[in-house]
Short mmCIF file of C-alpha atoms in Angstrom, two decimals:
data_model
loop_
_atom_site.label_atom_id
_atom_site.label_comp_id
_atom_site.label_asym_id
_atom_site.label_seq_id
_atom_site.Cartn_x
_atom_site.Cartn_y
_atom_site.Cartn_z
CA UNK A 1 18.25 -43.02 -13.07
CA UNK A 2 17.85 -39.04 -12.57
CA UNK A 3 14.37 -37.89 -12.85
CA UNK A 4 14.11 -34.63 -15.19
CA UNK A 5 12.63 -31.81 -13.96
CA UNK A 6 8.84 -30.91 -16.20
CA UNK A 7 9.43 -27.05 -16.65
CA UNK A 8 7.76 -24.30 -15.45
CA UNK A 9 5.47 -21.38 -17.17
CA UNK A 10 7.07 -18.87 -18.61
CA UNK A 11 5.33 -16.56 -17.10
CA UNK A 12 7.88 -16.88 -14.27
CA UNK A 13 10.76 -15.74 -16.74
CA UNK A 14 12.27 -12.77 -15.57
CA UNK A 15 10.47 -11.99 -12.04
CA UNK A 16 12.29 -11.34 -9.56
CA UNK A 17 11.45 -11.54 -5.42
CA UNK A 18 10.69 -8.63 -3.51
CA UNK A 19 13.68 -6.39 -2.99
CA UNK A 20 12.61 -5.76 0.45
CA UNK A 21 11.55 -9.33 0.98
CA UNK A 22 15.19 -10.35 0.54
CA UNK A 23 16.70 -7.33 2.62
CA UNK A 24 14.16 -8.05 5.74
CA UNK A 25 16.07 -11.54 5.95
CA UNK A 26 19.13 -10.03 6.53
CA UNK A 27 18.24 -7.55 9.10
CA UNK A 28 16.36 -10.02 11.73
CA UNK A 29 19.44 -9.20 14.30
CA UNK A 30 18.86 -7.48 17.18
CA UNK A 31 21.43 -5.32 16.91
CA UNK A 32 20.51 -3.82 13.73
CA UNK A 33 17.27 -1.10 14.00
CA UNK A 34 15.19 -1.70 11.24
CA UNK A 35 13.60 1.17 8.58
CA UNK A 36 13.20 -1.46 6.17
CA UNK A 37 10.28 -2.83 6.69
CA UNK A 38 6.92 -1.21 5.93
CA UNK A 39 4.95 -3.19 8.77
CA UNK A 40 2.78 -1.64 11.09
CA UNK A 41 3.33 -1.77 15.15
CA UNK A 42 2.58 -4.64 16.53
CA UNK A 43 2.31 -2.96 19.98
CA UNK A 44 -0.49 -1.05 18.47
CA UNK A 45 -2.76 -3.62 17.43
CA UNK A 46 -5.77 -4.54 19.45
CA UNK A 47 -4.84 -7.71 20.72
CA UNK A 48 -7.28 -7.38 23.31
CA UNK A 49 -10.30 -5.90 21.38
CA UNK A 50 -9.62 -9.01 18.46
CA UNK A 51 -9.99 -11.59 21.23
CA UNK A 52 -13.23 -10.29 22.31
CA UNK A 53 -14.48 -10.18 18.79
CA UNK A 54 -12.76 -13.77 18.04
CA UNK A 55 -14.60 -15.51 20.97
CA UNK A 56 -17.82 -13.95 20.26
CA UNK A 57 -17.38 -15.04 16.74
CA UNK A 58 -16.38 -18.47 18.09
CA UNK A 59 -19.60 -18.83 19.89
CA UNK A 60 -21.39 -19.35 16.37
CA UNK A 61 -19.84 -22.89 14.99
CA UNK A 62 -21.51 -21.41 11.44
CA UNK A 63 -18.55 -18.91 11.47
CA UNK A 64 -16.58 -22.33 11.05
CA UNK A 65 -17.49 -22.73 7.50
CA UNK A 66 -17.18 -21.72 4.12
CA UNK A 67 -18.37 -18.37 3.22
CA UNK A 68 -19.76 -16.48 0.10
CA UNK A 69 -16.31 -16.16 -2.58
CA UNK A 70 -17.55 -12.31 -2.48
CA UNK A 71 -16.75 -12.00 1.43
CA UNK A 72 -19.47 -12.58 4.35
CA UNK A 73 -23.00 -10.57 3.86
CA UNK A 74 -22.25 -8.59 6.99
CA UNK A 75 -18.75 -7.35 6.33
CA UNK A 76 -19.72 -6.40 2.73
CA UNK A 77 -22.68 -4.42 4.78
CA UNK A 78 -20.16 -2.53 7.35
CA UNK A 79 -17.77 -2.09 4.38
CA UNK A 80 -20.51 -0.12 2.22
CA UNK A 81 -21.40 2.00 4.72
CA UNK A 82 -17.84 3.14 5.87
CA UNK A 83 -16.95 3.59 1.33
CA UNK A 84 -20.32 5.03 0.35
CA UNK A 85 -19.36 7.94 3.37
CA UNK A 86 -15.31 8.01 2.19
CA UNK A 87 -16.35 8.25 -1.48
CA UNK A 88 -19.98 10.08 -1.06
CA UNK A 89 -22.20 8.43 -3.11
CA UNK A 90 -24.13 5.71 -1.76
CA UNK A 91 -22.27 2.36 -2.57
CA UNK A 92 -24.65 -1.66 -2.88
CA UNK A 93 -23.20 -4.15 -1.29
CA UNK A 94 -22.73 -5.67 -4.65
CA UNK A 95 -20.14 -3.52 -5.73
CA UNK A 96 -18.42 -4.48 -2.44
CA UNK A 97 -15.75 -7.45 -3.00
CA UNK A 98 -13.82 -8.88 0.63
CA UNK A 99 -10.64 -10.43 -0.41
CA UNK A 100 -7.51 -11.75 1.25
CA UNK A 101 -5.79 -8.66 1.84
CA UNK A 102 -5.59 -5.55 -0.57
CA UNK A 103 -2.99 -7.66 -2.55
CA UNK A 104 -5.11 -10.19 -3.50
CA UNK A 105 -7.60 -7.68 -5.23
CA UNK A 106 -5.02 -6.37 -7.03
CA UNK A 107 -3.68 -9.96 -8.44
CA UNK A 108 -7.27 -10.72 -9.32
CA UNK A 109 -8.19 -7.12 -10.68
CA UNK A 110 -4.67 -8.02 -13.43
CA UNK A 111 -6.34 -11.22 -14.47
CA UNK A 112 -9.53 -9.50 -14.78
CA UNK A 113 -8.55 -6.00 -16.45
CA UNK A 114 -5.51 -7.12 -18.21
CA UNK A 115 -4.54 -9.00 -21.00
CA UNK A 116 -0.75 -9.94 -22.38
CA UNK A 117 1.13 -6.82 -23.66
CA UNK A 118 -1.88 -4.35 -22.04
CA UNK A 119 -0.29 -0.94 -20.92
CA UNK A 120 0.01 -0.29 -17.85
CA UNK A 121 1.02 3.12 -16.11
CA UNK A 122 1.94 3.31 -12.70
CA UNK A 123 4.06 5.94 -10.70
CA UNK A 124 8.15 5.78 -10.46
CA UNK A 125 9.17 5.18 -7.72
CA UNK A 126 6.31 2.86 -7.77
CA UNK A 127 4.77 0.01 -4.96
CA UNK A 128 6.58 -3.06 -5.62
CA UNK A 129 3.64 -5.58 -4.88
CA UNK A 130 2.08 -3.56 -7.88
CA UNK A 131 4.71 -3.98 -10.42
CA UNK A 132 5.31 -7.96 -9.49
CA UNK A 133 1.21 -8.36 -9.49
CA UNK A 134 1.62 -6.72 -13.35
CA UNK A 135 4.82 -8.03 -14.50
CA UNK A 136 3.26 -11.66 -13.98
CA UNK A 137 0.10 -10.65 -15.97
CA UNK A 138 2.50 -9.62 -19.04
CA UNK A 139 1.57 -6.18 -18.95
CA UNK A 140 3.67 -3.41 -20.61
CA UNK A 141 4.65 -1.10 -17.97
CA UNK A 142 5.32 2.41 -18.52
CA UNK A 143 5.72 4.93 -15.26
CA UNK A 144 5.15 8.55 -14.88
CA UNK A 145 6.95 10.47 -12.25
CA UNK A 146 5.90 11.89 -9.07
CA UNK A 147 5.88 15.19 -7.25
CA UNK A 148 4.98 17.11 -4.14
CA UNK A 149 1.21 16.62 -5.14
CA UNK A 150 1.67 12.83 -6.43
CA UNK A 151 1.45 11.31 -9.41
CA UNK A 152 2.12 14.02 -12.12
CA UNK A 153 -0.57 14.33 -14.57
CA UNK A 154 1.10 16.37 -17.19
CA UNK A 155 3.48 13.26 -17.75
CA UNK A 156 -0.07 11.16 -18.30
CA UNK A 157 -0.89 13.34 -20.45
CA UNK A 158 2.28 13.30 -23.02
CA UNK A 159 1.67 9.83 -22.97
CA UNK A 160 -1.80 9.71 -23.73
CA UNK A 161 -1.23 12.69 -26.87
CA UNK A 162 1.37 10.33 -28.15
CA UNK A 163 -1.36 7.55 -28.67
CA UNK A 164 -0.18 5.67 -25.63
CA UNK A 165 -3.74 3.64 -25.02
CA UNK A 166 -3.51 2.56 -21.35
CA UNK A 167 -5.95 -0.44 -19.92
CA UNK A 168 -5.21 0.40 -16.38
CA UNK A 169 -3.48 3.44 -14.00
CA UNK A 170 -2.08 2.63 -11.07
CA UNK A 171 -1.93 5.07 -8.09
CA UNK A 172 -0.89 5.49 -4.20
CA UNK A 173 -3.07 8.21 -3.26
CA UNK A 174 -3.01 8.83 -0.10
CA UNK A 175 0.55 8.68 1.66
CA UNK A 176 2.27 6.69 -1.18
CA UNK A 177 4.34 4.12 -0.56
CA UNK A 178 7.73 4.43 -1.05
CA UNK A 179 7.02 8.38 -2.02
CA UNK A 180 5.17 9.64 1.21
CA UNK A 181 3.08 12.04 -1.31
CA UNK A 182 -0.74 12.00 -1.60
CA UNK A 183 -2.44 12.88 -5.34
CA UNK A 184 -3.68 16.40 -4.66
CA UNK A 185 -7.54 16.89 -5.15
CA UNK A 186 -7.37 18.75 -8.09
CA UNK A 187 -4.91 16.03 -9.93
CA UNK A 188 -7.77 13.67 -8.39
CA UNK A 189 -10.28 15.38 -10.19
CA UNK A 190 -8.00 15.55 -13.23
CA UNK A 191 -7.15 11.55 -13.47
CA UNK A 192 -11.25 10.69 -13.10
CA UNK A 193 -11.78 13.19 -15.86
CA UNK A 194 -8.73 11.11 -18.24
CA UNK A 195 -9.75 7.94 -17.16
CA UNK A 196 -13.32 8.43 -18.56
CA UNK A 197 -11.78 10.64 -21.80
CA UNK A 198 -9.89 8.08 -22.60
CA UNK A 199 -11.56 4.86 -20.87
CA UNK A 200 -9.46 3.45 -18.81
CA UNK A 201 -9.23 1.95 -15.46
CA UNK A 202 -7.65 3.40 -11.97
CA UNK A 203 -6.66 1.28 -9.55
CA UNK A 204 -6.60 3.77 -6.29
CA UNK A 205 -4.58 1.84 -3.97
CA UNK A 206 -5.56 3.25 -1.04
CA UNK A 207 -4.47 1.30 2.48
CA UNK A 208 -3.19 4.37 4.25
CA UNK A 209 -5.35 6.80 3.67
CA UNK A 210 -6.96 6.70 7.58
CA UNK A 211 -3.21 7.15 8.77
CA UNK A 212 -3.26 10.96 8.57
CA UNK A 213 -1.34 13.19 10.81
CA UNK A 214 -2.68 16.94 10.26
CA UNK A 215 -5.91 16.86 8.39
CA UNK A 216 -8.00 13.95 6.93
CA UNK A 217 -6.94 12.90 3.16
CA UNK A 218 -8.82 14.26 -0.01
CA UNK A 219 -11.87 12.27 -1.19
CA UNK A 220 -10.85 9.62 -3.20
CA UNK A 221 -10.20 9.43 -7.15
CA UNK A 222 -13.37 7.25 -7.00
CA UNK A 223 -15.76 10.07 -5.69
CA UNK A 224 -15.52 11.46 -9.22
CA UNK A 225 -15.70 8.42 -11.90
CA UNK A 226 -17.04 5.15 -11.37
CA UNK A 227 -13.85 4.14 -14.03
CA UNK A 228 -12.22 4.09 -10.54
CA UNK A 229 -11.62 0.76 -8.35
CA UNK A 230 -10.77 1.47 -4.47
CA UNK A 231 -8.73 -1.17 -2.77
CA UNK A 232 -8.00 -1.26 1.44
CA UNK A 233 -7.76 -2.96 4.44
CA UNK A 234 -7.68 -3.48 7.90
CA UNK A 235 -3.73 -4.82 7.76
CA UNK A 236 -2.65 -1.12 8.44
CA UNK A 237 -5.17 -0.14 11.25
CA UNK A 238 -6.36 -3.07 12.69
CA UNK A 239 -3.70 -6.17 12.25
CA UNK A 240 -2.48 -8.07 9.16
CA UNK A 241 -2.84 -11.60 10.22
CA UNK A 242 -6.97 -10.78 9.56
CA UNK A 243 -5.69 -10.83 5.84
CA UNK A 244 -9.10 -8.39 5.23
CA UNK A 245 -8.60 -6.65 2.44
CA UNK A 246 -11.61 -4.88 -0.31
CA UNK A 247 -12.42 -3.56 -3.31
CA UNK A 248 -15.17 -1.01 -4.39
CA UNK A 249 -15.88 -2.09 -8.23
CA UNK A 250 -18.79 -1.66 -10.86
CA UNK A 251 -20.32 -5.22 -10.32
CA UNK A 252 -19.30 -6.57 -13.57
CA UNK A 253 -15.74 -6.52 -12.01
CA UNK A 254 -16.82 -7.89 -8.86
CA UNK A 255 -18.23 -10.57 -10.66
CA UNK A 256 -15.24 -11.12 -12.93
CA UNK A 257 -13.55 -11.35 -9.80
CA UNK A 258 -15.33 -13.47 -7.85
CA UNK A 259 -15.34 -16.68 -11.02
CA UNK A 260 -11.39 -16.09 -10.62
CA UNK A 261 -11.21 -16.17 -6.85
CA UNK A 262 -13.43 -19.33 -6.95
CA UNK A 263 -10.80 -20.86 -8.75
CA UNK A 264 -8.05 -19.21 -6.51
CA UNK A 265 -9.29 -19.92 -2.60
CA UNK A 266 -13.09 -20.33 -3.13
CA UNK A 267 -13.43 -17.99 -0.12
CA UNK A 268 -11.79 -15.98 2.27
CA UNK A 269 -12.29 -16.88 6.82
CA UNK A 270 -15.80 -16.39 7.63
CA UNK A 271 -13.77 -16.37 11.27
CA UNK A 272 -11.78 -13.51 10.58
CA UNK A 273 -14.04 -11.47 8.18
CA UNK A 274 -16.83 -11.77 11.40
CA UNK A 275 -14.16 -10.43 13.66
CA UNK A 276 -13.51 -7.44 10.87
CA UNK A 277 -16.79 -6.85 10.85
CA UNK A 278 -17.00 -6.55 14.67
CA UNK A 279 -14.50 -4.12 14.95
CA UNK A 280 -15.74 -1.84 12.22
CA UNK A 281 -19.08 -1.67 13.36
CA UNK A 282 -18.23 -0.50 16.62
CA UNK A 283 -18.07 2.97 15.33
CA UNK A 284 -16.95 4.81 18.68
CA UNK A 285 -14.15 2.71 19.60
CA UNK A 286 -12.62 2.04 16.26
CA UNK A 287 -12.14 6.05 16.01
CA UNK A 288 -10.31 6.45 19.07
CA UNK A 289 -8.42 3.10 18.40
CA UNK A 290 -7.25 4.93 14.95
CA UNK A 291 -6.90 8.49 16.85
CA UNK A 292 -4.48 7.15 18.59
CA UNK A 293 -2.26 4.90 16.13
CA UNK A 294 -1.95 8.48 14.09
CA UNK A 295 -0.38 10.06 16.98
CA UNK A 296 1.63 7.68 17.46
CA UNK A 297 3.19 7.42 14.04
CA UNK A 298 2.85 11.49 13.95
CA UNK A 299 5.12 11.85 16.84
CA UNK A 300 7.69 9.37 15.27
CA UNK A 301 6.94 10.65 11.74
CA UNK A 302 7.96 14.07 12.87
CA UNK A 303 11.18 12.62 15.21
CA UNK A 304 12.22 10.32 12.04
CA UNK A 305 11.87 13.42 9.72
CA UNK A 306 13.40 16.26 12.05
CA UNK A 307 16.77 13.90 12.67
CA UNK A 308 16.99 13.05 9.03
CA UNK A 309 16.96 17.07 8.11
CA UNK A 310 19.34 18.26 11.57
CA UNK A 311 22.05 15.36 10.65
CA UNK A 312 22.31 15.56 7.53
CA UNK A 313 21.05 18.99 6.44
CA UNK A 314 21.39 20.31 2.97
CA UNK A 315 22.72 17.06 1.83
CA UNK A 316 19.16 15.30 1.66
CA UNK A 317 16.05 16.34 0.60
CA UNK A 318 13.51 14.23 2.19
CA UNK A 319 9.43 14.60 2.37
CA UNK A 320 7.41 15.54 4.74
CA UNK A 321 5.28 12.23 6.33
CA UNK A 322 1.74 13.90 6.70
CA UNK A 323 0.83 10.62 7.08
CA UNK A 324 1.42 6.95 6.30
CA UNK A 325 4.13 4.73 7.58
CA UNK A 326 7.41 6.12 4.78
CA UNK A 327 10.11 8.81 4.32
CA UNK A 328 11.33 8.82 0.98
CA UNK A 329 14.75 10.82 0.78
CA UNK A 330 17.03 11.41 -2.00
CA UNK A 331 20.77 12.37 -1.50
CA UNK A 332 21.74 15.63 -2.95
CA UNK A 333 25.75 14.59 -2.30
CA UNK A 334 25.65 11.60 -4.99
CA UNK A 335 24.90 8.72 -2.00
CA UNK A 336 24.87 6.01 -3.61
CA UNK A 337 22.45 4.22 -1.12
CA UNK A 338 22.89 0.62 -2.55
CA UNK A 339 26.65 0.43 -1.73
CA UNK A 340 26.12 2.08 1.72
CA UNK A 341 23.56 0.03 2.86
CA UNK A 342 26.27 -3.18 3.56
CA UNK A 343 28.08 -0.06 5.67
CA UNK A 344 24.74 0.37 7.49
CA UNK A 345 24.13 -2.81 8.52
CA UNK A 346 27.24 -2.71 9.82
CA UNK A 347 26.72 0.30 11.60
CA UNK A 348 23.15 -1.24 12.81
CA UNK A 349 20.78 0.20 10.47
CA UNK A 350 18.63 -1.06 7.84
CA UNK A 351 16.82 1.26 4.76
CA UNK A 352 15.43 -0.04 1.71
CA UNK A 353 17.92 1.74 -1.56
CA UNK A 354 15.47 3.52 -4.01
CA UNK A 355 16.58 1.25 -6.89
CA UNK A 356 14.05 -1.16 -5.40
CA UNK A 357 11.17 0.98 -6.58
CA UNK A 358 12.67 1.98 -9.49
CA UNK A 359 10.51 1.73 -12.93
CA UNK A 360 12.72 3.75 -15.23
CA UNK A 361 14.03 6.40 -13.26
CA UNK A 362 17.87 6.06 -11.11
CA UNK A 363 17.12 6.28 -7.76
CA UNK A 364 20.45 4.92 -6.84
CA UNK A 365 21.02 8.35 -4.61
CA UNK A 366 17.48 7.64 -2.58
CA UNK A 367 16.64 5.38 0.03
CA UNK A 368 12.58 4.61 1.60
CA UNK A 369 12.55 5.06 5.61
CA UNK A 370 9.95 3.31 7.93
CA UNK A 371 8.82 5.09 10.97
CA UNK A 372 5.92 2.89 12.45
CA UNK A 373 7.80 0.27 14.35
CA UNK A 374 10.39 1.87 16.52
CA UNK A 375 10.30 5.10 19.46
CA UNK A 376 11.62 8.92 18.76
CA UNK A 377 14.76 7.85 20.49
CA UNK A 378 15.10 4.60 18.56
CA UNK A 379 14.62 6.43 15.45
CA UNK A 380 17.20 9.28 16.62
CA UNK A 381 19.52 6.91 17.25
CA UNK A 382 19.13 5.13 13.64
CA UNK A 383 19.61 8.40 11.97
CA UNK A 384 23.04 8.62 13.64
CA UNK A 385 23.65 5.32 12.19
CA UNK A 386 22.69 6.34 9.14
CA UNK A 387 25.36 9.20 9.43
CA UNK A 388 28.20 7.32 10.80
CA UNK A 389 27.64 4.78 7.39
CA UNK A 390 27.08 7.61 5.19
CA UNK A 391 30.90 9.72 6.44
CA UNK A 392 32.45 6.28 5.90
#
């Protein structure tokens, strides 16, 4: 007799995995240089500045257990400090909420701040963790383009006039991911002012805003409304595998939060929070530890860039990377960049298309580039790849 199946929620109906997900399975082969990915270097991480902090957080079998669901006392301490200076108004510990990685706040932020059919506005091309976390809340998603200054605010604001009644805003500010643009400090100024016209919520995604090349980013959307919920982590400048992530909320979030992460995990490691915490704290070395990630990824930011424009010339437009880990470049020829990319594997190259971030806009003719994980001469030689698929 053949057992039947019980059905799943419908909630699942219609998602989809990760674009990128899928493509990073395909391109584990040596042979093939990867620009896929959005990962930072591993080479870069401080393996050997974790294993102090591990083993001195090892020494305390109380690091062992279960912690607070809000994240351990200490790291919320270290973690107000470092966001009262970043946003410049002094920040409690109670509006301080450690989660497992920057993704996890935002999951628990659409349970929190979102119910079925709720409008949500995020930026096209937009961060696909974003629109999976909100298309599995049941949110109605509507996008407004970007720009050389981010997000653009005059496209907010035809939706708004046309009675368009968002619950939340989405944004990449610093360094956006796929874009490579960071929200200018007047449109900054400009989104705190809707969000609190209009009351609404803005999620500022913000985990590369310390990977600057030139000059430090703008203060944060959240310096200027308390409608405004920071997210980060230590995945970009420290390592993933801590799975540290935060949010700066009013405490009536946090606390919304934390009866919904109780459910989820009860708590995040006390291990690796304590090891977060070390690192932080230790003010000196964490700045020249970060000092030198950014020139690393400014030298290959620049390389990745300058090959992309001298190979291809006026047949790409493509940003600048002032910071960050992307390149977002669009075609000018009519690429299409999902039917060359089988042509660039095969040349040993991998890019993710643009139609993987698209919301409502055809980016068929654009592709996202990552810079972080390979040398100038590695990334040189994927740009000629790129060109030897592209004259195919």
């Amino acid at each position: 007799m053949s057992a039947t199946i019980p059905p799943l929620s419908r909630r699942l109906d219609g998602m989809q995995s990760s674009a990128i997900r899928d493509l990073l399975k395909l391109t584990s082969r040596a042979d093939i240089i990867g620009l896929a990915g959005g990962l930072p270097d591993t080479e870069l991480m401080p393996r050997d500045r974790i294993a102090v902090a591990a083993q001195a957080a090892l020494a305390d079998r109380s690091r062992l257990q279960y912690t607070e669901s809000p994240g351990w006392g200490p790291l919320r301490e270290v973690l107000a400090v470092r966001e009262s200076a970043r946003i410049g108004r002094p920040v409690d510990i109670d509006e301080v909420f450690v989660t497992h990685g920057s993704q996890q706040a935002l999951s628990l932020l659409a349970e929190v701040l979102l119910d079925p059919g709720a409008l949500v506005v995020c930026e096209d091309p937009a961060y696909v963790g974003a629109l999976q976390v909100f298309r599995a809340a049941g949110a109605r998603i509507e996008a407004v383009p970007l720009d050389a200054e981010g997000m653009r605010l005059d496209a907010l604001r035809e939706l708004l006039s046309a009675g368009e009644r968002p619950a939340v805003v989405h944004t990449v500010s610093n360094f956006h991911n796929p874009g490579g643009v960071t929200l200018s400090s007047a449109r900054r100024r400009e989104l705190a002012e809707l969000a609190e016209t209009y009351g609404f919520w803005v999620i500022e995604d913000d985990p590369y805003g310390e990977l600057w090349f030139d000059r430090p980013s703008p203060e944060p959307v959240a310096a200027y409304s308390r409608n405004v919920i920071r997210l980060s982590s230590v995945s970009k400048i420290l390592a993933p595998s801590l799975r540290v992530g935060w949010m700066v909320a009013p405490t009536e979030v946090c606390r919304a939060v934390e009866l919904l992460k109780q459910g989820a995990d009860l708590c995040g490691s006390a291990l690796t929070q304590q090891i977060a915490a070390d690192l932080l704290s230790d003010t000196d070395w964490l700045a020249a530890h970060v000092d030198s990630v950014r020139t690393v990824y400014g030298e290959r930011a620049r390389a990745l860039v300058g090959a992309v424009r001298e190979r291809f010339g006026d047949r790409v437009v493509s940003t600048d990377a002032a910071g960050g880990m992307f390149v977002w470049v669009d075609f000018t020829d009519g690429t299409d960049t999902q039917a060359m990319l089988p042509r660039a594997l095969d040349a040993g190259v991998a890019y993710v298309p643009g139609g993987a971030f698209a919301v409502s806009t055809d980016y068929s003719h654009s592709m996202r580039l990552c810079f972080t994980t390979s040398d100038q001469v590695i990334l040189r030689e994927a740009v000629d790849r790129l060109a030897k698929a592209h004259e195919q």
